[in-house]
CSV table of C-alpha atoms in Angstrom, one decimal:
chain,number,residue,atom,x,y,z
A,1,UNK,CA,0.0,0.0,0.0
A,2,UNK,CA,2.8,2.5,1.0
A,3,UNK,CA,5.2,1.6,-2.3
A,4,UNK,CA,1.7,2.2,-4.2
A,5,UNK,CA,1.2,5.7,-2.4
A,6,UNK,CA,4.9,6.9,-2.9
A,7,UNK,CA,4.5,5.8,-6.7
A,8,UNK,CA,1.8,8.6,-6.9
A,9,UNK,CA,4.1,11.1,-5.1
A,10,UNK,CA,6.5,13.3,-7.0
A,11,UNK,CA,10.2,12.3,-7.3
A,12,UNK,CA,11.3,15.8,-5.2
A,13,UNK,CA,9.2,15.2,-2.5
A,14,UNK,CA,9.3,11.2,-2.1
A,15,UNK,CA,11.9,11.4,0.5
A,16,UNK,CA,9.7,13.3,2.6
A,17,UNK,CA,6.8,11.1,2.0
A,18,UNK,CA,8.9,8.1,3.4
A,19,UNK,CA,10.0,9.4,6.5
A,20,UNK,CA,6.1,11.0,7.0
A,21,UNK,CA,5.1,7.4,6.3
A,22,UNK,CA,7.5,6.1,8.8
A,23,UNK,CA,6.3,8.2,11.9
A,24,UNK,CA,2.8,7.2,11.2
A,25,UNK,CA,4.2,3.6,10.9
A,26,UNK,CA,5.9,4.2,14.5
A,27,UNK,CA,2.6,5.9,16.4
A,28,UNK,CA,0.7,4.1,19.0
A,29,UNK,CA,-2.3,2.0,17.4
A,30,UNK,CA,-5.6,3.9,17.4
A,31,UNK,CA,-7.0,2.3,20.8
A,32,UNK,CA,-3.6,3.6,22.9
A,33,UNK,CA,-4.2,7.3,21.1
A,34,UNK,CA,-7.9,7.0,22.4
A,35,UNK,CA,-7.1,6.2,26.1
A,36,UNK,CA,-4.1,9.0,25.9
A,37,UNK,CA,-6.9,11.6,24.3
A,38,UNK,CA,-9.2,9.8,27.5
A,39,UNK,CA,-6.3,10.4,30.2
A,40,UNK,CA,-5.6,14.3,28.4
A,41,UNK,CA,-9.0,15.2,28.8
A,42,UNK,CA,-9.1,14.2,32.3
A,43,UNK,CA,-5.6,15.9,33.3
A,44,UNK,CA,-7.3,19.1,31.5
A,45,UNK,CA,-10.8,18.6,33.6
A,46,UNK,CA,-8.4,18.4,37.1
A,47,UNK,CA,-6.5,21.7,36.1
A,48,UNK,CA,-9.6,23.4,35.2
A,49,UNK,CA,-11.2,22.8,38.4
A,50,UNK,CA,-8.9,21.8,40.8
A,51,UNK,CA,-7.7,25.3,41.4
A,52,UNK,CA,-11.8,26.2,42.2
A,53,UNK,CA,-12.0,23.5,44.1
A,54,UNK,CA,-7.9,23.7,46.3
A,55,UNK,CA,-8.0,27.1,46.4
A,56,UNK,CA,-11.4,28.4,46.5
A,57,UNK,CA,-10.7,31.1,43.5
A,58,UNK,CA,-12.4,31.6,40.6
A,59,UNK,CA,-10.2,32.4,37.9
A,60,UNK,CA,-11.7,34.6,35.0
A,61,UNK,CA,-12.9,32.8,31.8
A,62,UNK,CA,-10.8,35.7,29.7
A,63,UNK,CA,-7.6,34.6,31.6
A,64,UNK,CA,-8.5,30.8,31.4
A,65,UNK,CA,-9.3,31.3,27.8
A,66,UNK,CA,-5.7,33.0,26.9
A,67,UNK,CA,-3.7,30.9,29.2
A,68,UNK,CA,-5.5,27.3,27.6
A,69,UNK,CA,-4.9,28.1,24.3
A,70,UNK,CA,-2.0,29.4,24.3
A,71,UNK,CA,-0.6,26.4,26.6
A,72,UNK,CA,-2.6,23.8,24.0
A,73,UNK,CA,-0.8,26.0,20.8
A,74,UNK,CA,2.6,25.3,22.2
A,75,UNK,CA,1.9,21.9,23.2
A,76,UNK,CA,0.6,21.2,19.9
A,77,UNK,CA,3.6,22.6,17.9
A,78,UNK,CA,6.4,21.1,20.3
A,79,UNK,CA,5.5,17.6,20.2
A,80,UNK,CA,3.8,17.5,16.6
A,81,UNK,CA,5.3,14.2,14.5
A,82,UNK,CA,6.9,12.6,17.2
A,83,UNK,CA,5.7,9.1,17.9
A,84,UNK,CA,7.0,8.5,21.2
A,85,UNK,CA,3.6,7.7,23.4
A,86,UNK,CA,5.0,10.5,26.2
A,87,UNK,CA,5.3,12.9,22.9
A,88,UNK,CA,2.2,12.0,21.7
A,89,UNK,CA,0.0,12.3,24.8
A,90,UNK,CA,1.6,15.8,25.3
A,91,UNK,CA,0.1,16.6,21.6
A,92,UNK,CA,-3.3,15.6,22.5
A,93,UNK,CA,-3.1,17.6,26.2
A,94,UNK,CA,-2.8,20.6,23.7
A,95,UNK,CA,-5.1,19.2,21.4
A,96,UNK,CA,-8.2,19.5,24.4
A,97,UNK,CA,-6.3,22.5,26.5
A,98,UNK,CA,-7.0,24.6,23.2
A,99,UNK,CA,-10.1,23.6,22.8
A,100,UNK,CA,-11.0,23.9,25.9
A,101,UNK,CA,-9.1,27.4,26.0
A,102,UNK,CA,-11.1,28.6,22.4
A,103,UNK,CA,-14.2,27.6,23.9
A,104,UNK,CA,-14.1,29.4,27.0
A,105,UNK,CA,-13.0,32.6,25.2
A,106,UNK,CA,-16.0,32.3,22.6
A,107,UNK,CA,-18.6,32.0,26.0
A,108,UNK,CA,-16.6,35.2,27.4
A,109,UNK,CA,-17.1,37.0,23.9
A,110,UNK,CA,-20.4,35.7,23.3
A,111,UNK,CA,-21.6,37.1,26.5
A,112,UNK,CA,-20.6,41.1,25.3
A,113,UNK,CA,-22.9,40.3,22.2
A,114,UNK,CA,-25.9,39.0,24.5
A,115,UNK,CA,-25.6,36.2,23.1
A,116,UNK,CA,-27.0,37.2,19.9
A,117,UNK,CA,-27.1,34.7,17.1
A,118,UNK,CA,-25.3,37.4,14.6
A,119,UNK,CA,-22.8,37.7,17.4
A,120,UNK,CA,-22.6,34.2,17.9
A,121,UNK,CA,-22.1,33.7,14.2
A,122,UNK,CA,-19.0,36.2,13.7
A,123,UNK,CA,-17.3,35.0,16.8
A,124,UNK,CA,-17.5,31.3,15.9
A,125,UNK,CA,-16.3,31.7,12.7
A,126,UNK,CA,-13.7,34.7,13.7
A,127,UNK,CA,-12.3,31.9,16.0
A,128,UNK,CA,-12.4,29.1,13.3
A,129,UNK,CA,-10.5,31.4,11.0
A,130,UNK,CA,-7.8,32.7,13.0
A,131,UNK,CA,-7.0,29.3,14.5
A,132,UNK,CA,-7.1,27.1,11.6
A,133,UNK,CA,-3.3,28.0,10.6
A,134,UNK,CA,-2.0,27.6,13.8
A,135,UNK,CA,-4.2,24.4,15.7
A,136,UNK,CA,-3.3,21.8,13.0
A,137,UNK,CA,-5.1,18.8,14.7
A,138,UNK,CA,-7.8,17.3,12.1
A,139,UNK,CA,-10.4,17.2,14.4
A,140,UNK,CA,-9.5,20.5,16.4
A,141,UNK,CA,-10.0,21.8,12.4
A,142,UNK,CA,-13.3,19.8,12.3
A,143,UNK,CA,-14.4,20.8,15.5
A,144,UNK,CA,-14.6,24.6,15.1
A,145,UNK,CA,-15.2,24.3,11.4
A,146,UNK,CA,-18.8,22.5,11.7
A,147,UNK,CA,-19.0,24.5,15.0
A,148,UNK,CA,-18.9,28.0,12.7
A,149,UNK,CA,-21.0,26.6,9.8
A,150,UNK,CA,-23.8,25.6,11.9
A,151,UNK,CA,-23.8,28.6,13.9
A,152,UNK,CA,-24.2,30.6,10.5
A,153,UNK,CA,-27.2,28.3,9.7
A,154,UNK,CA,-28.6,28.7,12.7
A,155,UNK,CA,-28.4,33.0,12.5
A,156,UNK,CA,-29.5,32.4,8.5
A,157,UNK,CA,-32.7,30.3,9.6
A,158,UNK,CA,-33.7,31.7,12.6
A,159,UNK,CA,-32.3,35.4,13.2
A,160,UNK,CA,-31.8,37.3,9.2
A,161,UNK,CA,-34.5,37.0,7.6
A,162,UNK,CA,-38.3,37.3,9.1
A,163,UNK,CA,-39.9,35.7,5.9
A,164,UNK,CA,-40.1,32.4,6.6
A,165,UNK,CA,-40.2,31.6,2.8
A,166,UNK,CA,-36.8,33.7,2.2
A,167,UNK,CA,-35.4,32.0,5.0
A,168,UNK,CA,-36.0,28.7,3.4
A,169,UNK,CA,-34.4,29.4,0.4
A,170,UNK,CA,-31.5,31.2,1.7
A,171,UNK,CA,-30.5,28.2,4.2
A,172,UNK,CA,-31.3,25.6,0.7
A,173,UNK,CA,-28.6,27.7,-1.3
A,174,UNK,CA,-26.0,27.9,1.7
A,175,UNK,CA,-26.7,23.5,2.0
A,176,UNK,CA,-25.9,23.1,-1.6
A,177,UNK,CA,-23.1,26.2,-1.3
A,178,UNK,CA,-21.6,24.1,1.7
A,179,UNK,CA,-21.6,20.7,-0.1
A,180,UNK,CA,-20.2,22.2,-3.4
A,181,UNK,CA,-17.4,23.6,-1.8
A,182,UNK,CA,-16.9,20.7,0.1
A,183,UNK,CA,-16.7,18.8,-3.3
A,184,UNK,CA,-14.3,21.6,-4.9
A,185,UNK,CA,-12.2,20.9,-2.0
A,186,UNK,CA,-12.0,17.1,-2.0
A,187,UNK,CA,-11.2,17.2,-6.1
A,188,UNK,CA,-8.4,19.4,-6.1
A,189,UNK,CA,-6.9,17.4,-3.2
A,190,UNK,CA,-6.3,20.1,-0.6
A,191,UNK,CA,-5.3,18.2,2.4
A,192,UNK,CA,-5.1,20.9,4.1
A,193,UNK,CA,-8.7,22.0,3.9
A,194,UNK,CA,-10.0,18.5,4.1
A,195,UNK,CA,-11.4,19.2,7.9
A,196,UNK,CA,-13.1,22.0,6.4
A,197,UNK,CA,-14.6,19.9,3.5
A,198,UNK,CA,-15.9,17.6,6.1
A,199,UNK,CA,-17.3,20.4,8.2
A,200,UNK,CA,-19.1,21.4,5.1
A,201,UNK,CA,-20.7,18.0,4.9
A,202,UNK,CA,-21.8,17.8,8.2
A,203,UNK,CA,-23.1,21.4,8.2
A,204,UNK,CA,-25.2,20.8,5.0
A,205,UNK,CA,-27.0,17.3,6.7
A,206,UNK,CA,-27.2,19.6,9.7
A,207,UNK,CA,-29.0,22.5,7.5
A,208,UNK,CA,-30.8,19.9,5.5
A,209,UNK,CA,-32.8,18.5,8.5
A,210,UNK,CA,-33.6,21.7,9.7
A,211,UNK,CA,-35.6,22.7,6.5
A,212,UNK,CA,-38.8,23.0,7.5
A,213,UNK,CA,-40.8,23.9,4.6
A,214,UNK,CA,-41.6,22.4,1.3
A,215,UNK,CA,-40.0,25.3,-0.6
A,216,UNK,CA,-37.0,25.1,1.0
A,217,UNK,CA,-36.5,20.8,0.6
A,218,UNK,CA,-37.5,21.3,-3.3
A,219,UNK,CA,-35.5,23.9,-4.1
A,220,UNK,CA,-32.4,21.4,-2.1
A,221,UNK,CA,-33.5,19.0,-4.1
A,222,UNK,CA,-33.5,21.0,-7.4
A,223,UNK,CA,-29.7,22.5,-6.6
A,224,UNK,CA,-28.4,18.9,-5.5
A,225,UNK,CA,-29.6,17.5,-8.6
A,226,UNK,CA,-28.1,20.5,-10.8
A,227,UNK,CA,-25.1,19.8,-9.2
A,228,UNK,CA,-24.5,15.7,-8.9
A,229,UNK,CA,-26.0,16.2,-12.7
A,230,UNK,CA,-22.8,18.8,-13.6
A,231,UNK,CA,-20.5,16.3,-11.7
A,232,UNK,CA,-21.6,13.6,-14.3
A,233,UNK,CA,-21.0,15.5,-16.9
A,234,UNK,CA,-17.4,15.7,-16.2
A,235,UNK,CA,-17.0,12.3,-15.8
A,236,UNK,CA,-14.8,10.4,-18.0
A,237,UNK,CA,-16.9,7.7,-19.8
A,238,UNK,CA,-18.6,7.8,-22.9
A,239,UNK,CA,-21.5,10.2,-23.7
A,240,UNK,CA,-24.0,7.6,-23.3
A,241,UNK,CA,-23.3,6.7,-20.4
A,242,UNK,CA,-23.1,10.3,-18.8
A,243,UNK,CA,-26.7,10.7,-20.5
A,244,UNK,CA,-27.7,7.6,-18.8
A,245,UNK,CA,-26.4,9.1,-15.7
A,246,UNK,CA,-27.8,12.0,-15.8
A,247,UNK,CA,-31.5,10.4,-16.6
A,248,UNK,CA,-31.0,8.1,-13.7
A,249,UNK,CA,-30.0,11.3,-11.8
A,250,UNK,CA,-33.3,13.1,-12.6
A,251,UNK,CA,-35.4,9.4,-11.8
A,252,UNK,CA,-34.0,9.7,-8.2
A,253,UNK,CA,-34.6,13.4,-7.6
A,254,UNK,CA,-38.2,13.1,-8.6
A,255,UNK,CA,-38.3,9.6,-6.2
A,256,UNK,CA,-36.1,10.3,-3.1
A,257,UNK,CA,-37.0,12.8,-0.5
A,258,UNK,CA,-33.9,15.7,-0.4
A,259,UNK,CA,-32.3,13.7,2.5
A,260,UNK,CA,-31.5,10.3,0.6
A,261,UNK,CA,-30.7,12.2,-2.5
A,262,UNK,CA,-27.8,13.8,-0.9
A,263,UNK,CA,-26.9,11.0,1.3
A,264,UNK,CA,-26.9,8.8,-2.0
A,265,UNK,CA,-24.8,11.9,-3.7
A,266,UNK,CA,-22.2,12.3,-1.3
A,267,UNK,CA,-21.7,8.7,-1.4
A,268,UNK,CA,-21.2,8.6,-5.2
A,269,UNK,CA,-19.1,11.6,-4.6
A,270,UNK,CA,-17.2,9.6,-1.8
A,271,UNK,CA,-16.4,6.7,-4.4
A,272,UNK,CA,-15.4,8.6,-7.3
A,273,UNK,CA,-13.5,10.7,-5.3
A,274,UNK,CA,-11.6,7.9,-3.5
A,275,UNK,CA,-12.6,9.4,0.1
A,276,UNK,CA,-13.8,6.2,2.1
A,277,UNK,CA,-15.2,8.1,5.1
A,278,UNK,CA,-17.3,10.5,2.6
A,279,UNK,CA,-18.7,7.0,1.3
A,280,UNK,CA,-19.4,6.2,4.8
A,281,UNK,CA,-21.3,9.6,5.6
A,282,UNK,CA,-22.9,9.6,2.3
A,283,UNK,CA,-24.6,5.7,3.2
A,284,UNK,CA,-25.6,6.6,6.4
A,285,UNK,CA,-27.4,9.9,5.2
A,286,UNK,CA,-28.9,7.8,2.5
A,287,UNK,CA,-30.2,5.3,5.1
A,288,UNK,CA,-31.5,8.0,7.3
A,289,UNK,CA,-33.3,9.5,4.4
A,290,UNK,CA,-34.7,6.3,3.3
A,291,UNK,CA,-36.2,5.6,7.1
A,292,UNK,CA,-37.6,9.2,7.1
A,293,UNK,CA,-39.7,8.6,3.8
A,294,UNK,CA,-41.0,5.3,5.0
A,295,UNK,CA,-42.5,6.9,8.2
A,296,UNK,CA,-43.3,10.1,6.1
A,297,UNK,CA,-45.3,8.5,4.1
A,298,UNK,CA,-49.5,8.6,4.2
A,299,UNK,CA,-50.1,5.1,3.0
A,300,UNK,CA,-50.4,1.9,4.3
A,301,UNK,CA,-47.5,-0.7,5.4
A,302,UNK,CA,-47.7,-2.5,2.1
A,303,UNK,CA,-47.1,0.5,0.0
A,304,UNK,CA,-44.5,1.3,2.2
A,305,UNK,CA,-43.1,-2.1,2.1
A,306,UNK,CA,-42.8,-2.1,-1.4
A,307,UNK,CA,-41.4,1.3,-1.8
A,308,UNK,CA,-38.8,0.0,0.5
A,309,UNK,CA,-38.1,-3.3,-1.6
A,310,UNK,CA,-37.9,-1.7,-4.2
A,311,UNK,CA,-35.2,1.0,-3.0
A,312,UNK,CA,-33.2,-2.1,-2.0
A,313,UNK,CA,-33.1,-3.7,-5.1
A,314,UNK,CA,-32.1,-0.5,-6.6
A,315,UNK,CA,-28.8,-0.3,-4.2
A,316,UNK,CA,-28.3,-3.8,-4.3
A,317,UNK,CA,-27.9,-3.7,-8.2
A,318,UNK,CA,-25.9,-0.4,-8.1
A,319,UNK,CA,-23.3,-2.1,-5.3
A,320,UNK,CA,-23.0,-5.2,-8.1
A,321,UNK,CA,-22.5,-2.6,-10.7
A,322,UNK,CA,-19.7,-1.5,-9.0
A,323,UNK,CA,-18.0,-3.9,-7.2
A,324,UNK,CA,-18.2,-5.9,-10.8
A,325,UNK,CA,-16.4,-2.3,-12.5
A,326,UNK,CA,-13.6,-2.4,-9.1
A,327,UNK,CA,-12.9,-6.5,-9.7
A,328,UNK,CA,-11.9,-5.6,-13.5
């Protein structure tokens, strides 16, 4: 797998590649990193509140705020791509004492703004901005990412616009705005931005189920299709087959509810793409949309039955399509 991966790599840069290979060879397996992250979030917890609790002082959430952060930043840079399990649990101590240390500074900022939800809304995604270059942890990224996109959903749905219809269509075009950058992002292979691709994805199912109004789901439904329609078009296969797609595209918008659609999208998307845990996100969006339109429905169990056999014959000849195209 790794001679494959450095055969895609560049010539100048393959050294590099090896000895970044190497250290993620030499890290602790993923259940050791899980019980460090446990025993780091603890040790955070007992400095938070052990001076409270010793001491009897309340420290201020500003100071917390600045001194957490700033501890979790240099934590974070010292020890990043070491493997030793020492190293690494001081990494993830300033992976939670920044979070921890962002989070009480956006509750101290928050509170000047009245809690708001514009204020809300700029802070959260002032803070996701200004610490994305520095806090290089992928889910510290994802974390305050889908934290800043969801807060702007929330201000876009329930605190700019008093027409409920406008509202609707504003938070349908910034779903499919937040799902085609997402896309962007995972096809010109930013790694960097990844996290923020995924915080895009999550934001959009988040924004999704909070459409509340038909307006809103059909005009989702409309821009998803435009869009997983545009992404056939570029694909490299003959034009009868993109026509195909693109018919079979339109069948499934006019069948599946806005929540399958785009769970059955982002898995396509994930595939094609080569980004497994996309796949994964996409199946389970695409299951979740498929149990809301059986209990959506105003018919009886049979219908519903059917509907639902028929939906699973449908992915059951798509997933033998494809593992048939993978074997060749």
């Amino acid at each position: 797998m790794n001679t494959e991966i450095l055969s895609l790599v560049p010539q100048e840069k393959r050294e590099a590649a090896q000895a970044y290979l190497k250290t993620r060879e030499a890290y602790p397996p993923k259940l050791v990193q899980g019980m460090l992250l446990v025993g780091a979030l603890i040790s955070c917890v007992a400095i938070l509140f052990g001076g409270t609790v010793l001491f009897g002082v309340r420290v201020p959430r500003s100071v917390i705020g600045v001194v957490f952060t700033a501890a979790g930043w240099w934590l974070s840079a010292k020890n990043e791509g070491r493997a030793d399990w020492a190293y690494v649990f001081c990494a993830q101590l300033g992976l939670v004492l920044g979070i921890i240390g962002r989070m009480e500074l956006m509750d101290w900022l928050v509170s000047f703004s009245h809690y708001a939800r514009e204020g809300n809304a700029f802070i959260f995604c002032a803070v996701a901005v200004l610490s994305y270059p520095f806090f290089k942890a992928k889910i510290d990224r994802l974390f305050f990412c889908t934290w800043a996109l969801v807060a702007l959903l929330d201000y876009t749905q329930n605190g700019l616009l008093r027409s409920a219809a406008g509202m609707e269509i504003l938070s349908a075009v910034l779903c499919a705005l937040f799902f085609g950058g997402a896309l962007w992002i995972f096809a010109s292979r930013r790694i960097v931005l990844k996290p923020l691709a995924y915080a895009g994805v999550i934001a959009c199912g988040v924004g999704l189920v909070c459409l509340s109004d038909t307006v809103g789901r059909n005009l989702s439904l409309v821009l998803f299709a435009g869009m997983a329609a545009f992404c056939a078009s570029r694909l490299s296969v003959p034009f009868k087959m993109r026509a195909l797609i693109c018919a079979l595209i339109v069948v499934l918008a006019c069948w599946l509810p806005v929540y399958a659609f785009a769970g059955l999208f982002a898995c396509a998307a994930g595939y094609c793409l080569r980004e497994r845990l996309l796949e994964w996100v996409g199946m389970a969006g695409f299951a979740a949309g498929l149990v809301w339109m059986y209990y959506d429905m105003n018919t009886t169990l049979l219908v519903k039955s059917g509907w639902l056999t028929l939906a699973g014959v449908c992915v059951l000849a798509a997933y033998a399509w494809v593992r048939r195209k993978y074997a060749r």
